Short mmCIF file of C-alpha atoms in Angstrom, two decimals:
data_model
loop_
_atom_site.label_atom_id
_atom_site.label_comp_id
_atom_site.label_asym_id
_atom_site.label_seq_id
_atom_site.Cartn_x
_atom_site.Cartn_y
_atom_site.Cartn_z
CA UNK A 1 0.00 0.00 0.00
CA UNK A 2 2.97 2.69 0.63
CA UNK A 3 4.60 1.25 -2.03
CA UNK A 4 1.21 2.31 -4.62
CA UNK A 5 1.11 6.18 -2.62
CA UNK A 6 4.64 6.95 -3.15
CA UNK A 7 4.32 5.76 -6.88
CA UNK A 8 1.54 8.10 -7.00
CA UNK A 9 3.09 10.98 -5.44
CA UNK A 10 3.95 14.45 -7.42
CA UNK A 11 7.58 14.27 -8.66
CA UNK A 12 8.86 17.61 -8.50
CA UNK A 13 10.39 19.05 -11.59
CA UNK A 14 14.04 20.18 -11.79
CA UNK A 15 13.01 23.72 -12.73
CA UNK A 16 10.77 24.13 -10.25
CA UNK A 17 12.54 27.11 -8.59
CA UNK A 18 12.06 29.27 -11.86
CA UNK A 19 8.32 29.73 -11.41
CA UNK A 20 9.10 32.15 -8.99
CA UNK A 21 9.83 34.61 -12.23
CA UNK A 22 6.59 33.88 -14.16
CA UNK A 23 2.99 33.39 -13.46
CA UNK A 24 3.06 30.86 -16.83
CA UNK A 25 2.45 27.13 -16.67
CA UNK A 26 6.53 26.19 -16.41
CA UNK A 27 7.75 22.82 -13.91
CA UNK A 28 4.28 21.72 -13.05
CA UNK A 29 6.06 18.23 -11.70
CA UNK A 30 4.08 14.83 -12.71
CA UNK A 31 2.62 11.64 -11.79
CA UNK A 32 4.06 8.91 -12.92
CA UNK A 33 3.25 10.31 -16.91
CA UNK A 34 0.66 12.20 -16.12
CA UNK A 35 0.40 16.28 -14.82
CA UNK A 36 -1.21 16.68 -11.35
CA UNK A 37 -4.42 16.64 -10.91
CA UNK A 38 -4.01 20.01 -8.68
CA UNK A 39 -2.56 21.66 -11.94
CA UNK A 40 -5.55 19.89 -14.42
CA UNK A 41 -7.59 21.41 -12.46
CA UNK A 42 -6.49 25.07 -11.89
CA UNK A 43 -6.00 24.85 -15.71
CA UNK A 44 -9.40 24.24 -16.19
CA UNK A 45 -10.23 27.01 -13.99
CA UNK A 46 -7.92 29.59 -15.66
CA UNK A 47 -9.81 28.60 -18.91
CA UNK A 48 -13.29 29.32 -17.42
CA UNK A 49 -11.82 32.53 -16.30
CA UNK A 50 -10.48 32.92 -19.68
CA UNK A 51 -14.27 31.96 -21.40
CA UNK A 52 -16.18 34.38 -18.68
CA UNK A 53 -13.95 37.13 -19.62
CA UNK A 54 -14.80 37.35 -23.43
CA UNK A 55 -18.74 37.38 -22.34
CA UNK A 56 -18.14 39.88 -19.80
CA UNK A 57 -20.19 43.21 -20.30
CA UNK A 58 -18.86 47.10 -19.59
CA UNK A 59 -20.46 48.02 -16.48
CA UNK A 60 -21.77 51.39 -18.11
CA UNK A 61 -23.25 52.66 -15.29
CA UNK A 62 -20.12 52.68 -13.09
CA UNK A 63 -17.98 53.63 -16.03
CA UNK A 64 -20.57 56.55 -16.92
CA UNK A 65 -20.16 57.41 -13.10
CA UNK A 66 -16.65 57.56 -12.75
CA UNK A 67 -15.69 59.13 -16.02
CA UNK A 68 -18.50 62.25 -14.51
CA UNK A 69 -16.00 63.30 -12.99
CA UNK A 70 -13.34 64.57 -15.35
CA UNK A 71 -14.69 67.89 -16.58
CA UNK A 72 -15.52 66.42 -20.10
CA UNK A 73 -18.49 64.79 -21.63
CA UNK A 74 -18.65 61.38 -22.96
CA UNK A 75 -20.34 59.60 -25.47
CA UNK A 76 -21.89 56.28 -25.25
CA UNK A 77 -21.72 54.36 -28.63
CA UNK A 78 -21.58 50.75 -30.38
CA UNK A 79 -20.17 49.08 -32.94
CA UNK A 80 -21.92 47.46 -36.01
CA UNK A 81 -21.73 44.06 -34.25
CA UNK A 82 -24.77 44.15 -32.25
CA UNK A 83 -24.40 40.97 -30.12
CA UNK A 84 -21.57 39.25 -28.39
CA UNK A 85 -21.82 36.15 -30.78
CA UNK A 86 -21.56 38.42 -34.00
CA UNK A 87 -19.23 40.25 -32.72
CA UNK A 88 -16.85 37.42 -32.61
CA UNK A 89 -18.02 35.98 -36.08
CA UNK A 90 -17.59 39.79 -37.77
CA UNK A 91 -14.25 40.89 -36.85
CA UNK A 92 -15.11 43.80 -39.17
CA UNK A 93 -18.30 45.05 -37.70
CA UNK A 94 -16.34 45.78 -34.35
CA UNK A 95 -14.30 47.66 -36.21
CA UNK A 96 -16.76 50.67 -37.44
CA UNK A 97 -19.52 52.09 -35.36
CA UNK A 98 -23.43 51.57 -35.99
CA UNK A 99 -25.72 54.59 -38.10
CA UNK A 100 -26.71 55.49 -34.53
CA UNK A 101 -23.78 56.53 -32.71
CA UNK A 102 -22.13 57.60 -36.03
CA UNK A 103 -24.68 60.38 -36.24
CA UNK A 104 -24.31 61.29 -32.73
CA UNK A 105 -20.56 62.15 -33.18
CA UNK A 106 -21.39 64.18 -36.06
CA UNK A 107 -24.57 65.92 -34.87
CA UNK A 108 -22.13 67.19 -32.17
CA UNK A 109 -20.53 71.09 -32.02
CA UNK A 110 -17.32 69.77 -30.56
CA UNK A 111 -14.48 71.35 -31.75
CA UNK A 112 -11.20 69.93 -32.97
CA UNK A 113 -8.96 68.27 -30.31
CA UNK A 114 -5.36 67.07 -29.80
CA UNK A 115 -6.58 63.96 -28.38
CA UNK A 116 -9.47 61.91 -28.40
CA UNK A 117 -9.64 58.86 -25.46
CA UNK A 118 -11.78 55.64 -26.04
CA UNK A 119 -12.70 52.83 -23.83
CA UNK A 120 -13.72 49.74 -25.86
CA UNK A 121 -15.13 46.68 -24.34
CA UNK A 122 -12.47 44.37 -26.71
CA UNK A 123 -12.48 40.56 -25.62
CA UNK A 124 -12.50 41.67 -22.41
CA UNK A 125 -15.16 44.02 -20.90
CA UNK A 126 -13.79 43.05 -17.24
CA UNK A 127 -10.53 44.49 -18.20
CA UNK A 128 -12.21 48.18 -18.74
CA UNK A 129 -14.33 47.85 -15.63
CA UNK A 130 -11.67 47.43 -13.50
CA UNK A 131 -8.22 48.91 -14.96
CA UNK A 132 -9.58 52.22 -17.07
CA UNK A 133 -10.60 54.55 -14.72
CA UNK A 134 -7.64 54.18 -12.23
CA UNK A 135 -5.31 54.75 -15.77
CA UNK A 136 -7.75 57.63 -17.20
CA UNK A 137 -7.92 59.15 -13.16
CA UNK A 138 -3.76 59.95 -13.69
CA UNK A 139 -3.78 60.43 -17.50
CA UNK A 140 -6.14 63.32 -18.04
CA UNK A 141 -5.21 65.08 -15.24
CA UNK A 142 -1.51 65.03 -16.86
CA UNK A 143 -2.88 65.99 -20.75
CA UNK A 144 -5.05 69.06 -18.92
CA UNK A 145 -2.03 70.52 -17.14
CA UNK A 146 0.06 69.82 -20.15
CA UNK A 147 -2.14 72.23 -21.65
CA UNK A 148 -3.66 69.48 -24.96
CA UNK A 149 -6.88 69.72 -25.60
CA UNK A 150 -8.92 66.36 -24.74
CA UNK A 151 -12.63 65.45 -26.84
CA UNK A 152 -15.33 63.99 -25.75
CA UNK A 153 -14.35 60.82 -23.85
CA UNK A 154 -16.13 57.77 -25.48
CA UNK A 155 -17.48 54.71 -24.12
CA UNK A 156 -18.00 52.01 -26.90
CA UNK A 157 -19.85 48.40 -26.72
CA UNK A 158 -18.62 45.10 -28.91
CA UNK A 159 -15.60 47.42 -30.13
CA UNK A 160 -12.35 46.68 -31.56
CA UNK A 161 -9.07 48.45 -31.74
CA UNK A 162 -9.94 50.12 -34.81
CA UNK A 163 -13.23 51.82 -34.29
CA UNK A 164 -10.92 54.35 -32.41
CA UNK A 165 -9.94 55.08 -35.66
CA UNK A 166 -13.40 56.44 -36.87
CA UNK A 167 -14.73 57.51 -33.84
CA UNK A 168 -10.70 59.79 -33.48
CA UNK A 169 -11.69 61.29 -37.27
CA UNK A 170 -15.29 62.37 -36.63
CA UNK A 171 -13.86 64.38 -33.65
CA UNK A 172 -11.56 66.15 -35.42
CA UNK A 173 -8.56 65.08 -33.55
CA UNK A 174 -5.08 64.80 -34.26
CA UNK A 175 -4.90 61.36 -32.05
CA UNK A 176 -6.68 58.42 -30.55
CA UNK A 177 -5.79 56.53 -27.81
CA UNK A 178 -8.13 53.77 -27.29
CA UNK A 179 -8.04 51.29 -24.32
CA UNK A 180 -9.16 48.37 -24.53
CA UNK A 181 -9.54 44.40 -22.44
CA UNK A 182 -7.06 42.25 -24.17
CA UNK A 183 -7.25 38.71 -25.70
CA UNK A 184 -7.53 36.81 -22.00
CA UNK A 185 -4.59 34.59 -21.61
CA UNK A 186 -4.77 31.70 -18.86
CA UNK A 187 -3.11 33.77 -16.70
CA UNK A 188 -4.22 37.24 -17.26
CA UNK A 189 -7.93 37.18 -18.39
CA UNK A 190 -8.63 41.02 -17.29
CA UNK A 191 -5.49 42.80 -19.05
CA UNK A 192 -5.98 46.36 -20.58
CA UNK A 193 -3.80 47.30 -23.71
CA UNK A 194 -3.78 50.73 -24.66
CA UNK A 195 -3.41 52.03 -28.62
CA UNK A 196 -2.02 54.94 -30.03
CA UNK A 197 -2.53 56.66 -33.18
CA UNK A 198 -1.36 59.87 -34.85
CA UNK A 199 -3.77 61.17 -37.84
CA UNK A 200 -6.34 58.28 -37.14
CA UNK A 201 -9.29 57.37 -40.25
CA UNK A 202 -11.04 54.78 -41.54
CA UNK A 203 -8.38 52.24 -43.16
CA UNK A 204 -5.90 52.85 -40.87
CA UNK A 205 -3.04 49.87 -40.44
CA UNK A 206 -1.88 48.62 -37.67
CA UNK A 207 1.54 49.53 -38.30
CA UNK A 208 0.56 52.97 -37.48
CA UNK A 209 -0.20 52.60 -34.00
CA UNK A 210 1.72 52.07 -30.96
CA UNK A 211 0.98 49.28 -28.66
CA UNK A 212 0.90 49.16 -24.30
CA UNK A 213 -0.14 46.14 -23.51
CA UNK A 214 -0.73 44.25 -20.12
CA UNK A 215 -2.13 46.75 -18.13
CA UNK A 216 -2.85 45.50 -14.75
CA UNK A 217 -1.44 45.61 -11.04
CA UNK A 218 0.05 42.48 -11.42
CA UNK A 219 0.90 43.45 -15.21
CA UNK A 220 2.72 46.93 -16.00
CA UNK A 221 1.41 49.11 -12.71
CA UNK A 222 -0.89 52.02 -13.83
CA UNK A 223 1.88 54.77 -13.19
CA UNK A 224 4.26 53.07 -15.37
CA UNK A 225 1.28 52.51 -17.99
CA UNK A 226 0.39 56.25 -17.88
CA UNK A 227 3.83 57.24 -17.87
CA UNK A 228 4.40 55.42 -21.41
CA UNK A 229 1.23 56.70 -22.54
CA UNK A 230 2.17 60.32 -22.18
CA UNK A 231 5.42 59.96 -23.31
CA UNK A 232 4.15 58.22 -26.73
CA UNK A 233 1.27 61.36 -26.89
CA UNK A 234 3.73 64.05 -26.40
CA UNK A 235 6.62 62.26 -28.82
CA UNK A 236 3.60 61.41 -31.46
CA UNK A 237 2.14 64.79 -31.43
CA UNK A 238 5.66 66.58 -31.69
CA UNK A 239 6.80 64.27 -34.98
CA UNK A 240 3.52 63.98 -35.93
CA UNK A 241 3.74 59.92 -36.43
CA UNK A 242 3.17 57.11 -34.60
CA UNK A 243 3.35 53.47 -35.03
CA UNK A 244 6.36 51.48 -36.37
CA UNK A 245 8.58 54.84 -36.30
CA UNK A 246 7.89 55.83 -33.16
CA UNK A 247 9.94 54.23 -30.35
CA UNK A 248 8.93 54.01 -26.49
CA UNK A 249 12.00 55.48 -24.76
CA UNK A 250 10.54 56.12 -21.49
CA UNK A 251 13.77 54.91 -20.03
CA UNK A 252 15.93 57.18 -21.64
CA UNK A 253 14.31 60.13 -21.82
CA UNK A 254 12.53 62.40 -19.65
CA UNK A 255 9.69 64.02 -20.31
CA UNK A 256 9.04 67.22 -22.15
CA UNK A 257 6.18 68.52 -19.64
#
């Protein structure tokens, strides 16, 4: 009987010390020739995370509430996709926003602006509800002092990255930034990415925009999020670029404002 425990006992695997470096699936040990059932299972787990996280929805009222109280007004808007499932079948149709919230950009007296800031539900609603205002509550703040001139703030349902693209042209402004909830990974199902674009319109690339990705506490910390955010805003504005040509030197060099 000892004999048939210890045979079944998790072997511990050489590496084991390295998962101390990374949350990822590394030295999970085995059984005999199979992984441990402890580790089947939390994997399964992780992947129900994963699953709730693309069929989470933006919690508009809190978001509405908290974004009150920046001294801007928002808009509330969709995409063309009007339902979770189509969204995922019609990449495209989260791309461009319905007739409806279309005309409600354009029926709007809002003058141009350097920079125009979008929250986007992206395969990851849960991402936005928790990780967008704590960014936007140390971002603004920064772009108001630093004297640019923010639009409307927009809230938009069953979006992709590139409706920021339409949604930055019909406001007139020289930039989007658009943050959205990530692809979930099995470690990280609520990260927020956050993408930049000089001269934004419909048929953008995605060469053109800059990427920060893994937004979260655990992630890359909100000040060190926002402090790459503003440095790619004040480097894409002053070359007037952004994308593949413009670099994130945060590191090296300090900021202009």
């Amino acid at each position: 009987m000892k004999k048939h425990i210890h045979s079944t006992s998790v072997e511990p695997d050489p590496w084991h010390s390295l998962k101390a470096y990374t949350d990822a699936r590394i030295a999970l040990g085995h059984t005999g020739t199979a992984i441990p059932l402890k580790e089947v299972l939390q994997f399964k787990l992780a992947f129900a995370h994963a699953k709730d996280a693309v069929y989470s929805h933006l919690e508009m009222d809190k978001l509405q509430q908290e974004l009150s109280r920046f001294p801007l007004p928002h808009y509330l808007l969709h995409s063309r996709a009007m339902s979770r499932s189509v969204y995922l079948q019609r990449p495209d149709w989260g791309r461009q926003l319905d007739e409806a919230s279309a005309q409600q950009i354009q029926n709007s007296t809002e003058t141009a602006a350097d920079i125009a800031i979008i929250l986007a539900d992206g395969l990851s609603a849960t991402a936005i509800n928790q990780h967008a205002f704590p960014v936007l509550q140390r971002l603004i703040p920064a772009l108001q002092k630093a004297n640019y001139r923010i639009a409307p703030l927009s809230i938009v349902e069953q979006a992709r990255v590139a409706i920021g693209d339409e949604i930055g042209h019909l406001l007139k402004a020289k930039m989007s930034v658009v943050l959205i909830g990530e692809r979930p990974g099995l470690t990280s199902p609520y990260s927020m990415g956050a993408y930049l674009t000089y001269a934004p319109e419909p048929g953008t690339t995605d060469e053109r925009r800059n990427c920060i990705s893994n937004i979260r506490p655990e992630g890359l910390p909100y000040e060190m999020a926002v402090q790459k955010i503003r440095y790619l805003i004040q480097e894409s504005l002053r070359l007037q670029l952004s994308g593949v040509e413009l670099k994130d030197n945060t590191e090296e060099t300090p900021f202009l404002y």
